[in-house]
PDB file of C-alpha atoms in Angstrom:
ATOM      1  CA  UNK A   1      -6.897  11.738   2.771  1.00 43.00           C
ATOM      2  CA  UNK A   2      -8.650  10.169   5.710  1.00 48.00           C
ATOM      3  CA  UNK A   3     -12.398   9.925   5.745  1.00 62.00           C
ATOM      4  CA  UNK A   4     -13.141   8.862   9.296  1.00 69.00           C
ATOM      5  CA  UNK A   5     -12.840  10.825  12.462  1.00 81.00           C
ATOM      6  CA  UNK A   6     -12.958   9.272  15.906  1.00 85.00           C
ATOM      7  CA  UNK A   7     -13.823  10.948  19.146  1.00 87.00           C
ATOM      8  CA  UNK A   8     -12.722  11.365  21.763  1.00 93.00           C
ATOM      9  CA  UNK A   9      -9.073  11.563  20.738  1.00 91.00           C
ATOM     10  CA  UNK A  10      -8.108  10.189  24.129  1.00 94.00           C
ATOM     11  CA  UNK A  11     -10.028   8.378  26.834  1.00 96.00           C
ATOM     12  CA  UNK A  12      -8.903   7.276  30.282  1.00 97.00           C
ATOM     13  CA  UNK A  13     -11.055   4.980  32.439  1.00 96.00           C
ATOM     14  CA  UNK A  14     -10.778   2.680  35.427  1.00 97.00           C
ATOM     15  CA  UNK A  15     -10.592  -1.064  34.942  1.00 97.00           C
ATOM     16  CA  UNK A  16     -14.086  -2.537  34.927  1.00 97.00           C
ATOM     17  CA  UNK A  17     -15.744   0.537  33.445  1.00 97.00           C
ATOM     18  CA  UNK A  18     -17.173   0.671  29.942  1.00 98.00           C
ATOM     19  CA  UNK A  19     -15.441   2.594  27.162  1.00 97.00           C
ATOM     20  CA  UNK A  20     -17.310   4.173  24.285  1.00 97.00           C
ATOM     21  CA  UNK A  21     -15.687   5.685  21.244  1.00 96.00           C
ATOM     22  CA  UNK A  22     -17.327   7.154  18.188  1.00 96.00           C
ATOM     23  CA  UNK A  23     -16.508   7.338  14.519  1.00 94.00           C
ATOM     24  CA  UNK A  24     -17.954   9.643  11.889  1.00 93.00           C
ATOM     25  CA  UNK A  25     -17.414   9.320   8.160  1.00 91.00           C
ATOM     26  CA  UNK A  26     -18.259  11.289   5.055  1.00 87.00           C
ATOM     27  CA  UNK A  27     -19.505   9.146   2.179  1.00 85.00           C
ATOM     28  CA  UNK A  28     -21.614   6.029   1.671  1.00 86.00           C
ATOM     29  CA  UNK A  29     -19.970   2.793   2.690  1.00 87.00           C
ATOM     30  CA  UNK A  30     -20.150  -0.949   2.079  1.00 86.00           C
ATOM     31  CA  UNK A  31     -19.009  -1.768   5.576  1.00 89.00           C
ATOM     32  CA  UNK A  32     -17.223  -0.310   8.571  1.00 92.00           C
ATOM     33  CA  UNK A  33     -14.508  -2.036  10.534  1.00 93.00           C
ATOM     34  CA  UNK A  34     -12.864  -1.375  13.886  1.00 95.00           C
ATOM     35  CA  UNK A  35      -9.198  -2.085  14.548  1.00 96.00           C
ATOM     36  CA  UNK A  36      -6.973  -1.966  17.609  1.00 97.00           C
ATOM     37  CA  UNK A  37      -3.335  -0.910  17.613  1.00 95.00           C
ATOM     38  CA  UNK A  38      -1.044  -1.604  20.515  1.00 94.00           C
ATOM     39  CA  UNK A  39       1.970   0.663  20.836  1.00 89.00           C
ATOM     40  CA  UNK A  40       4.624  -0.106  18.236  1.00 85.00           C
ATOM     41  CA  UNK A  41       2.563  -2.776  16.523  1.00 87.00           C
ATOM     42  CA  UNK A  42       0.368  -3.146  13.464  1.00 89.00           C
ATOM     43  CA  UNK A  43      -3.403  -2.962  13.557  1.00 93.00           C
ATOM     44  CA  UNK A  44      -5.528  -5.922  14.548  1.00 95.00           C
ATOM     45  CA  UNK A  45      -9.039  -6.377  13.185  1.00 95.00           C
ATOM     46  CA  UNK A  46     -11.754  -6.425  15.847  1.00 96.00           C
ATOM     47  CA  UNK A  47     -15.143  -6.416  14.176  1.00 95.00           C
ATOM     48  CA  UNK A  48     -16.872  -5.623  10.893  1.00 93.00           C
ATOM     49  CA  UNK A  49     -20.385  -4.256  10.483  1.00 94.00           C
ATOM     50  CA  UNK A  50     -22.048  -4.113   7.085  1.00 91.00           C
ATOM     51  CA  UNK A  51     -24.000  -1.121   5.866  1.00 91.00           C
ATOM     52  CA  UNK A  52     -27.321  -2.979   6.226  1.00 94.00           C
ATOM     53  CA  UNK A  53     -26.629  -3.904   9.852  1.00 96.00           C
ATOM     54  CA  UNK A  54     -27.356  -1.661  12.826  1.00 97.00           C
ATOM     55  CA  UNK A  55     -25.689  -3.485  15.689  1.00 98.00           C
ATOM     56  CA  UNK A  56     -23.187  -6.262  16.146  1.00 97.00           C
ATOM     57  CA  UNK A  57     -21.658  -7.985  19.158  1.00 96.00           C
ATOM     58  CA  UNK A  58     -18.422  -9.880  19.635  1.00 95.00           C
ATOM     59  CA  UNK A  59     -17.491 -10.867  23.165  1.00 97.00           C
ATOM     60  CA  UNK A  60     -17.132  -7.633  25.172  1.00 97.00           C
ATOM     61  CA  UNK A  61     -17.423  -5.516  22.028  1.00 98.00           C
ATOM     62  CA  UNK A  62     -20.602  -3.913  20.761  1.00 98.00           C
ATOM     63  CA  UNK A  63     -20.654  -1.908  17.571  1.00 98.00           C
ATOM     64  CA  UNK A  64     -23.499   0.212  16.263  1.00 98.00           C
ATOM     65  CA  UNK A  65     -23.885   1.807  12.868  1.00 97.00           C
ATOM     66  CA  UNK A  66     -26.158   4.674  11.898  1.00 96.00           C
ATOM     67  CA  UNK A  67     -25.842   5.232   8.165  1.00 95.00           C
ATOM     68  CA  UNK A  68     -28.258   8.172   8.242  1.00 95.00           C
ATOM     69  CA  UNK A  69     -25.893  10.014  10.567  1.00 95.00           C
ATOM     70  CA  UNK A  70     -22.786   8.463   9.004  1.00 94.00           C
ATOM     71  CA  UNK A  71     -21.541   7.393  12.389  1.00 95.00           C
ATOM     72  CA  UNK A  72     -20.565   4.313  14.343  1.00 96.00           C
ATOM     73  CA  UNK A  73     -19.744   3.604  17.949  1.00 97.00           C
ATOM     74  CA  UNK A  74     -17.609   0.973  19.621  1.00 97.00           C
ATOM     75  CA  UNK A  75     -18.429  -0.028  23.172  1.00 98.00           C
ATOM     76  CA  UNK A  76     -15.991  -2.110  25.204  1.00 98.00           C
ATOM     77  CA  UNK A  77     -17.648  -3.450  28.337  1.00 98.00           C
ATOM     78  CA  UNK A  78     -15.920  -4.388  31.593  1.00 98.00           C
ATOM     79  CA  UNK A  79     -12.635  -2.946  30.393  1.00 97.00           C
ATOM     80  CA  UNK A  80      -9.286  -4.499  31.313  1.00 97.00           C
ATOM     81  CA  UNK A  81      -5.791  -3.047  31.464  1.00 97.00           C
ATOM     82  CA  UNK A  82      -4.980  -5.132  28.367  1.00 96.00           C
ATOM     83  CA  UNK A  83      -7.535  -3.113  26.409  1.00 97.00           C
ATOM     84  CA  UNK A  84      -5.168  -0.128  26.567  1.00 97.00           C
ATOM     85  CA  UNK A  85      -4.470   0.690  22.911  1.00 97.00           C
ATOM     86  CA  UNK A  86      -5.498   2.984  20.082  1.00 95.00           C
ATOM     87  CA  UNK A  87      -8.725   2.163  18.305  1.00 96.00           C
ATOM     88  CA  UNK A  88      -9.429   3.041  14.675  1.00 95.00           C
ATOM     89  CA  UNK A  89     -12.473   2.819  12.493  1.00 94.00           C
ATOM     90  CA  UNK A  90     -12.057   2.061   8.801  1.00 92.00           C
ATOM     91  CA  UNK A  91     -14.631   2.444   6.073  1.00 89.00           C
ATOM     92  CA  UNK A  92     -14.850   0.430   2.882  1.00 81.00           C
ATOM     93  CA  UNK A  93     -16.644   2.568   0.332  1.00 72.00           C
ATOM     94  CA  UNK A  94     -17.131   2.005  -3.364  1.00 59.00           C
ATOM     95  CA  UNK A  95     -13.481   2.709  -4.099  1.00 58.00           C
ATOM     96  CA  UNK A  96     -10.388   0.644  -3.471  1.00 62.00           C
ATOM     97  CA  UNK A  97      -9.289   2.388  -0.334  1.00 71.00           C
ATOM     98  CA  UNK A  98      -9.951   1.555   3.262  1.00 81.00           C
ATOM     99  CA  UNK A  99     -10.216   4.950   4.928  1.00 83.00           C
ATOM    100  CA  UNK A 100      -8.968   5.034   8.491  1.00 88.00           C
ATOM    101  CA  UNK A 101      -9.925   7.541  11.138  1.00 83.00           C
ATOM    102  CA  UNK A 102      -7.537   9.425  13.373  1.00 85.00           C
ATOM    103  CA  UNK A 103      -7.991   7.018  16.263  1.00 92.00           C
ATOM    104  CA  UNK A 104      -8.977   7.068  19.912  1.00 95.00           C
ATOM    105  CA  UNK A 105      -6.248   6.416  22.438  1.00 95.00           C
ATOM    106  CA  UNK A 106      -7.724   4.380  25.292  1.00 97.00           C
ATOM    107  CA  UNK A 107      -5.992   4.011  28.642  1.00 97.00           C
ATOM    108  CA  UNK A 108      -7.449   1.567  31.157  1.00 97.00           C
ATOM    109  CA  UNK A 109      -6.105   2.164  34.646  1.00 97.00           C
ATOM    110  CA  UNK A 110      -5.741  -0.983  36.773  1.00 94.00           C
TER     111      UNK A 110
ATOM    112  CA  UNK B   1       0.451 -19.785   8.747  1.00 55.00           C
ATOM    113  CA  UNK B   2       2.648 -16.757   9.232  1.00 80.00           C
ATOM    114  CA  UNK B   3       1.232 -13.284   9.304  1.00 93.00           C
ATOM    115  CA  UNK B   4       2.275 -10.276   7.266  1.00 96.00           C
ATOM    116  CA  UNK B   5       5.992  -9.711   7.575  1.00 96.00           C
ATOM    117  CA  UNK B   6       7.719  -6.372   7.035  1.00 97.00           C
ATOM    118  CA  UNK B   7      11.406  -5.637   6.883  1.00 97.00           C
ATOM    119  CA  UNK B   8      13.374  -3.943   8.134  1.00 97.00           C
ATOM    120  CA  UNK B   9      11.548  -3.203  11.364  1.00 96.00           C
ATOM    121  CA  UNK B  10      13.585  -0.043  11.793  1.00 97.00           C
ATOM    122  CA  UNK B  11      15.509   2.021   9.283  1.00 97.00           C
ATOM    123  CA  UNK B  12      17.557   5.140   9.899  1.00 98.00           C
ATOM    124  CA  UNK B  13      18.774   6.901   6.799  1.00 97.00           C
ATOM    125  CA  UNK B  14      20.332  10.186   5.869  1.00 97.00           C
ATOM    126  CA  UNK B  15      18.377  12.799   4.015  1.00 97.00           C
ATOM    127  CA  UNK B  16      18.751  12.342   0.282  1.00 97.00           C
ATOM    128  CA  UNK B  17      19.334   8.580   0.349  1.00 98.00           C
ATOM    129  CA  UNK B  18      16.980   6.047  -1.207  1.00 98.00           C
ATOM    130  CA  UNK B  19      15.266   3.391   0.915  1.00 98.00           C
ATOM    131  CA  UNK B  20      13.450   0.190   0.094  1.00 98.00           C
ATOM    132  CA  UNK B  21      10.824  -1.267   2.397  1.00 98.00           C
ATOM    133  CA  UNK B  22       9.647  -4.829   2.004  1.00 98.00           C
ATOM    134  CA  UNK B  23       6.343  -6.528   2.715  1.00 98.00           C
ATOM    135  CA  UNK B  24       5.625 -10.266   2.614  1.00 97.00           C
ATOM    136  CA  UNK B  25       1.848 -10.748   2.680  1.00 96.00           C
ATOM    137  CA  UNK B  26      -0.026 -13.762   3.910  1.00 95.00           C
ATOM    138  CA  UNK B  27       0.155 -16.500   1.286  1.00 92.00           C
ATOM    139  CA  UNK B  28      -2.847 -16.417  -1.019  1.00 89.00           C
ATOM    140  CA  UNK B  29      -3.866 -12.870  -0.191  1.00 91.00           C
ATOM    141  CA  UNK B  30      -4.695 -11.087  -3.410  1.00 89.00           C
ATOM    142  CA  UNK B  31      -4.973  -7.544  -2.087  1.00 89.00           C
ATOM    143  CA  UNK B  32      -2.069  -5.634  -0.577  1.00 92.00           C
ATOM    144  CA  UNK B  33      -2.066  -2.137   0.884  1.00 93.00           C
ATOM    145  CA  UNK B  34       0.593   0.325   1.992  1.00 95.00           C
ATOM    146  CA  UNK B  35      -0.171   2.971   4.605  1.00 95.00           C
ATOM    147  CA  UNK B  36       1.895   5.661   6.281  1.00 96.00           C
ATOM    148  CA  UNK B  37       1.398   6.566   9.935  1.00 94.00           C
ATOM    149  CA  UNK B  38       3.057   9.633  11.326  1.00 92.00           C
ATOM    150  CA  UNK B  39       3.661   9.802  15.061  1.00 87.00           C
ATOM    151  CA  UNK B  40       0.407   9.910  17.004  1.00 81.00           C
ATOM    152  CA  UNK B  41      -1.707  10.133  13.874  1.00 84.00           C
ATOM    153  CA  UNK B  42      -4.025   7.957  11.841  1.00 87.00           C
ATOM    154  CA  UNK B  43      -3.248   5.916   8.757  1.00 91.00           C
ATOM    155  CA  UNK B  44      -2.658   7.611   5.443  1.00 91.00           C
ATOM    156  CA  UNK B  45      -3.397   5.436   2.402  1.00 90.00           C
ATOM    157  CA  UNK B  46      -0.533   5.201  -0.076  1.00 93.00           C
ATOM    158  CA  UNK B  47      -1.226   2.467  -2.632  1.00 92.00           C
ATOM    159  CA  UNK B  48      -3.287  -0.651  -3.223  1.00 89.00           C
ATOM    160  CA  UNK B  49      -2.411  -3.779  -5.240  1.00 91.00           C
ATOM    161  CA  UNK B  50      -4.782  -6.373  -6.650  1.00 88.00           C
ATOM    162  CA  UNK B  51      -2.379  -9.146  -7.590  1.00 88.00           C
ATOM    163  CA  UNK B  52       0.592  -7.365  -9.141  1.00 87.00           C
ATOM    164  CA  UNK B  53      -1.536  -4.584 -10.576  1.00 88.00           C
ATOM    165  CA  UNK B  54      -1.889  -1.263  -8.790  1.00 87.00           C
ATOM    166  CA  UNK B  55      -5.330   0.139  -9.705  1.00 80.00           C
ATOM    167  CA  UNK B  56      -5.065   2.865  -7.096  1.00 78.00           C
ATOM    168  CA  UNK B  57      -1.869   4.859  -6.662  1.00 81.00           C
ATOM    169  CA  UNK B  58      -3.684   7.993  -5.631  1.00 81.00           C
ATOM    170  CA  UNK B  59      -2.189   8.155  -2.171  1.00 89.00           C
ATOM    171  CA  UNK B  60       1.460   8.257  -3.148  1.00 93.00           C
ATOM    172  CA  UNK B  61       2.537  11.691  -1.857  1.00 92.00           C
ATOM    173  CA  UNK B  62       5.075  12.493  -4.557  1.00 93.00           C
ATOM    174  CA  UNK B  63       6.972  11.003  -7.481  1.00 94.00           C
ATOM    175  CA  UNK B  64       9.733  10.066  -5.044  1.00 97.00           C
ATOM    176  CA  UNK B  65       7.480   7.249  -3.877  1.00 97.00           C
ATOM    177  CA  UNK B  66       6.964   4.091  -5.911  1.00 96.00           C
ATOM    178  CA  UNK B  67       5.877   0.531  -5.223  1.00 96.00           C
ATOM    179  CA  UNK B  68       5.804  -2.752  -7.012  1.00 95.00           C
ATOM    180  CA  UNK B  69       4.597  -6.236  -6.340  1.00 95.00           C
ATOM    181  CA  UNK B  70       5.659  -9.591  -7.726  1.00 87.00           C
ATOM    182  CA  UNK B  71       2.594 -11.671  -8.553  1.00 80.00           C
ATOM    183  CA  UNK B  72       0.586 -12.151  -5.377  1.00 79.00           C
ATOM    184  CA  UNK B  73       3.727 -12.143  -3.312  1.00 90.00           C
ATOM    185  CA  UNK B  74       6.230  -9.700  -1.929  1.00 96.00           C
ATOM    186  CA  UNK B  75       5.874  -5.952  -2.395  1.00 97.00           C
ATOM    187  CA  UNK B  76       8.492  -3.241  -2.092  1.00 97.00           C
ATOM    188  CA  UNK B  77       7.903   0.430  -1.375  1.00 98.00           C
ATOM    189  CA  UNK B  78      10.755   2.633  -2.542  1.00 98.00           C
ATOM    190  CA  UNK B  79      11.325   6.189  -1.404  1.00 98.00           C
ATOM    191  CA  UNK B  80      13.919   8.094  -3.384  1.00 98.00           C
ATOM    192  CA  UNK B  81      15.863  11.087  -2.120  1.00 98.00           C
ATOM    193  CA  UNK B  82      14.333  10.801   1.331  1.00 98.00           C
ATOM    194  CA  UNK B  83      13.285  13.921   3.202  1.00 97.00           C
ATOM    195  CA  UNK B  84      12.810  14.423   6.935  1.00 96.00           C
ATOM    196  CA  UNK B  85       9.052  14.647   6.383  1.00 95.00           C
ATOM    197  CA  UNK B  86       9.145  11.028   5.192  1.00 97.00           C
ATOM    198  CA  UNK B  87       9.885   9.911   8.751  1.00 97.00           C
ATOM    199  CA  UNK B  88       6.979   7.713   9.807  1.00 97.00           C
ATOM    200  CA  UNK B  89       5.910   4.122  10.301  1.00 97.00           C
ATOM    201  CA  UNK B  90       5.075   2.430   7.010  1.00 98.00           C
ATOM    202  CA  UNK B  91       2.456  -0.267   7.432  1.00 97.00           C
ATOM    203  CA  UNK B  92       1.610  -3.023   4.999  1.00 97.00           C
ATOM    204  CA  UNK B  93      -1.637  -4.996   5.041  1.00 95.00           C
ATOM    205  CA  UNK B  94      -3.026  -7.835   2.983  1.00 93.00           C
ATOM    206  CA  UNK B  95      -6.427  -9.437   2.553  1.00 90.00           C
ATOM    207  CA  UNK B  96      -7.765 -12.415   0.613  1.00 85.00           C
ATOM    208  CA  UNK B  97     -10.485 -10.472  -1.198  1.00 70.00           C
ATOM    209  CA  UNK B  98     -11.016  -6.800  -1.710  1.00 58.00           C
ATOM    210  CA  UNK B  99     -14.557  -6.167  -0.503  1.00 64.00           C
ATOM    211  CA  UNK B 100     -15.598  -6.907   3.036  1.00 71.00           C
ATOM    212  CA  UNK B 101     -12.510  -8.793   4.152  1.00 82.00           C
ATOM    213  CA  UNK B 102     -10.548  -7.517   7.116  1.00 88.00           C
ATOM    214  CA  UNK B 103      -7.029  -6.309   6.593  1.00 91.00           C
ATOM    215  CA  UNK B 104      -4.143  -8.213   8.175  1.00 94.00           C
ATOM    216  CA  UNK B 105      -1.353  -5.838   9.125  1.00 96.00           C
ATOM    217  CA  UNK B 106       2.355  -6.261   9.576  1.00 96.00           C
ATOM    218  CA  UNK B 107       4.131  -4.529  12.451  1.00 95.00           C
ATOM    219  CA  UNK B 108       5.460  -1.847  10.161  1.00 96.00           C
ATOM    220  CA  UNK B 109       8.807  -0.324   9.292  1.00 97.00           C
ATOM    221  CA  UNK B 110       9.783   2.689  11.373  1.00 97.00           C
ATOM    222  CA  UNK B 111      11.670   5.037   9.056  1.00 98.00           C
ATOM    223  CA  UNK B 112      13.739   7.859  10.486  1.00 98.00           C
ATOM    224  CA  UNK B 113      15.341  10.335   8.116  1.00 97.00           C
ATOM    225  CA  UNK B 114      18.104  12.354   9.737  1.00 96.00           C
TER     226      UNK B 114
END
């Protein structure tokens, strides 16, 4: 079963705006990762944040992690039409599974 | 080098037939994962391999599903007596180490059971 839940389920913004999506999870984790999935393709790794980190940046991406609330957020700044995709969080807990959330479908309107 | 390769990319089969899905991981990747993704939904974990050993088969939905892996190479996911509910995209991912390494995904096999 899936552990993570993203919200919103769908998000539509204008090009140039920022997009924020959230992920909540249920158990303790070693790290949390964000992935992007373009339509009809596999998932592509974006960024990993470890359980002892609170914030991480990579280009236009900013990820935060609040282990007390069991939640993470992904911020994409200055969005582009090419950012249109589904975004998933995945948690690596003490088991062997990577639990994926249900995903946020992002549409960036040119 | 090449990424994770899955074949076939699309498979249409009749209900009751067996299907075999193949995954070629990135060379040297020890860990290999199979996931199922139904239309518009998230990823459902099926099975995990460390080398050719499967320490976690907990996600296989029924005994019609099985998987094997040869060494640290190709893996096959077999679905016997397919049902319409098996229709989904089956994604394979590999990683060099288990903990903390990102997963590298193939583009999946889209299975349609008619």
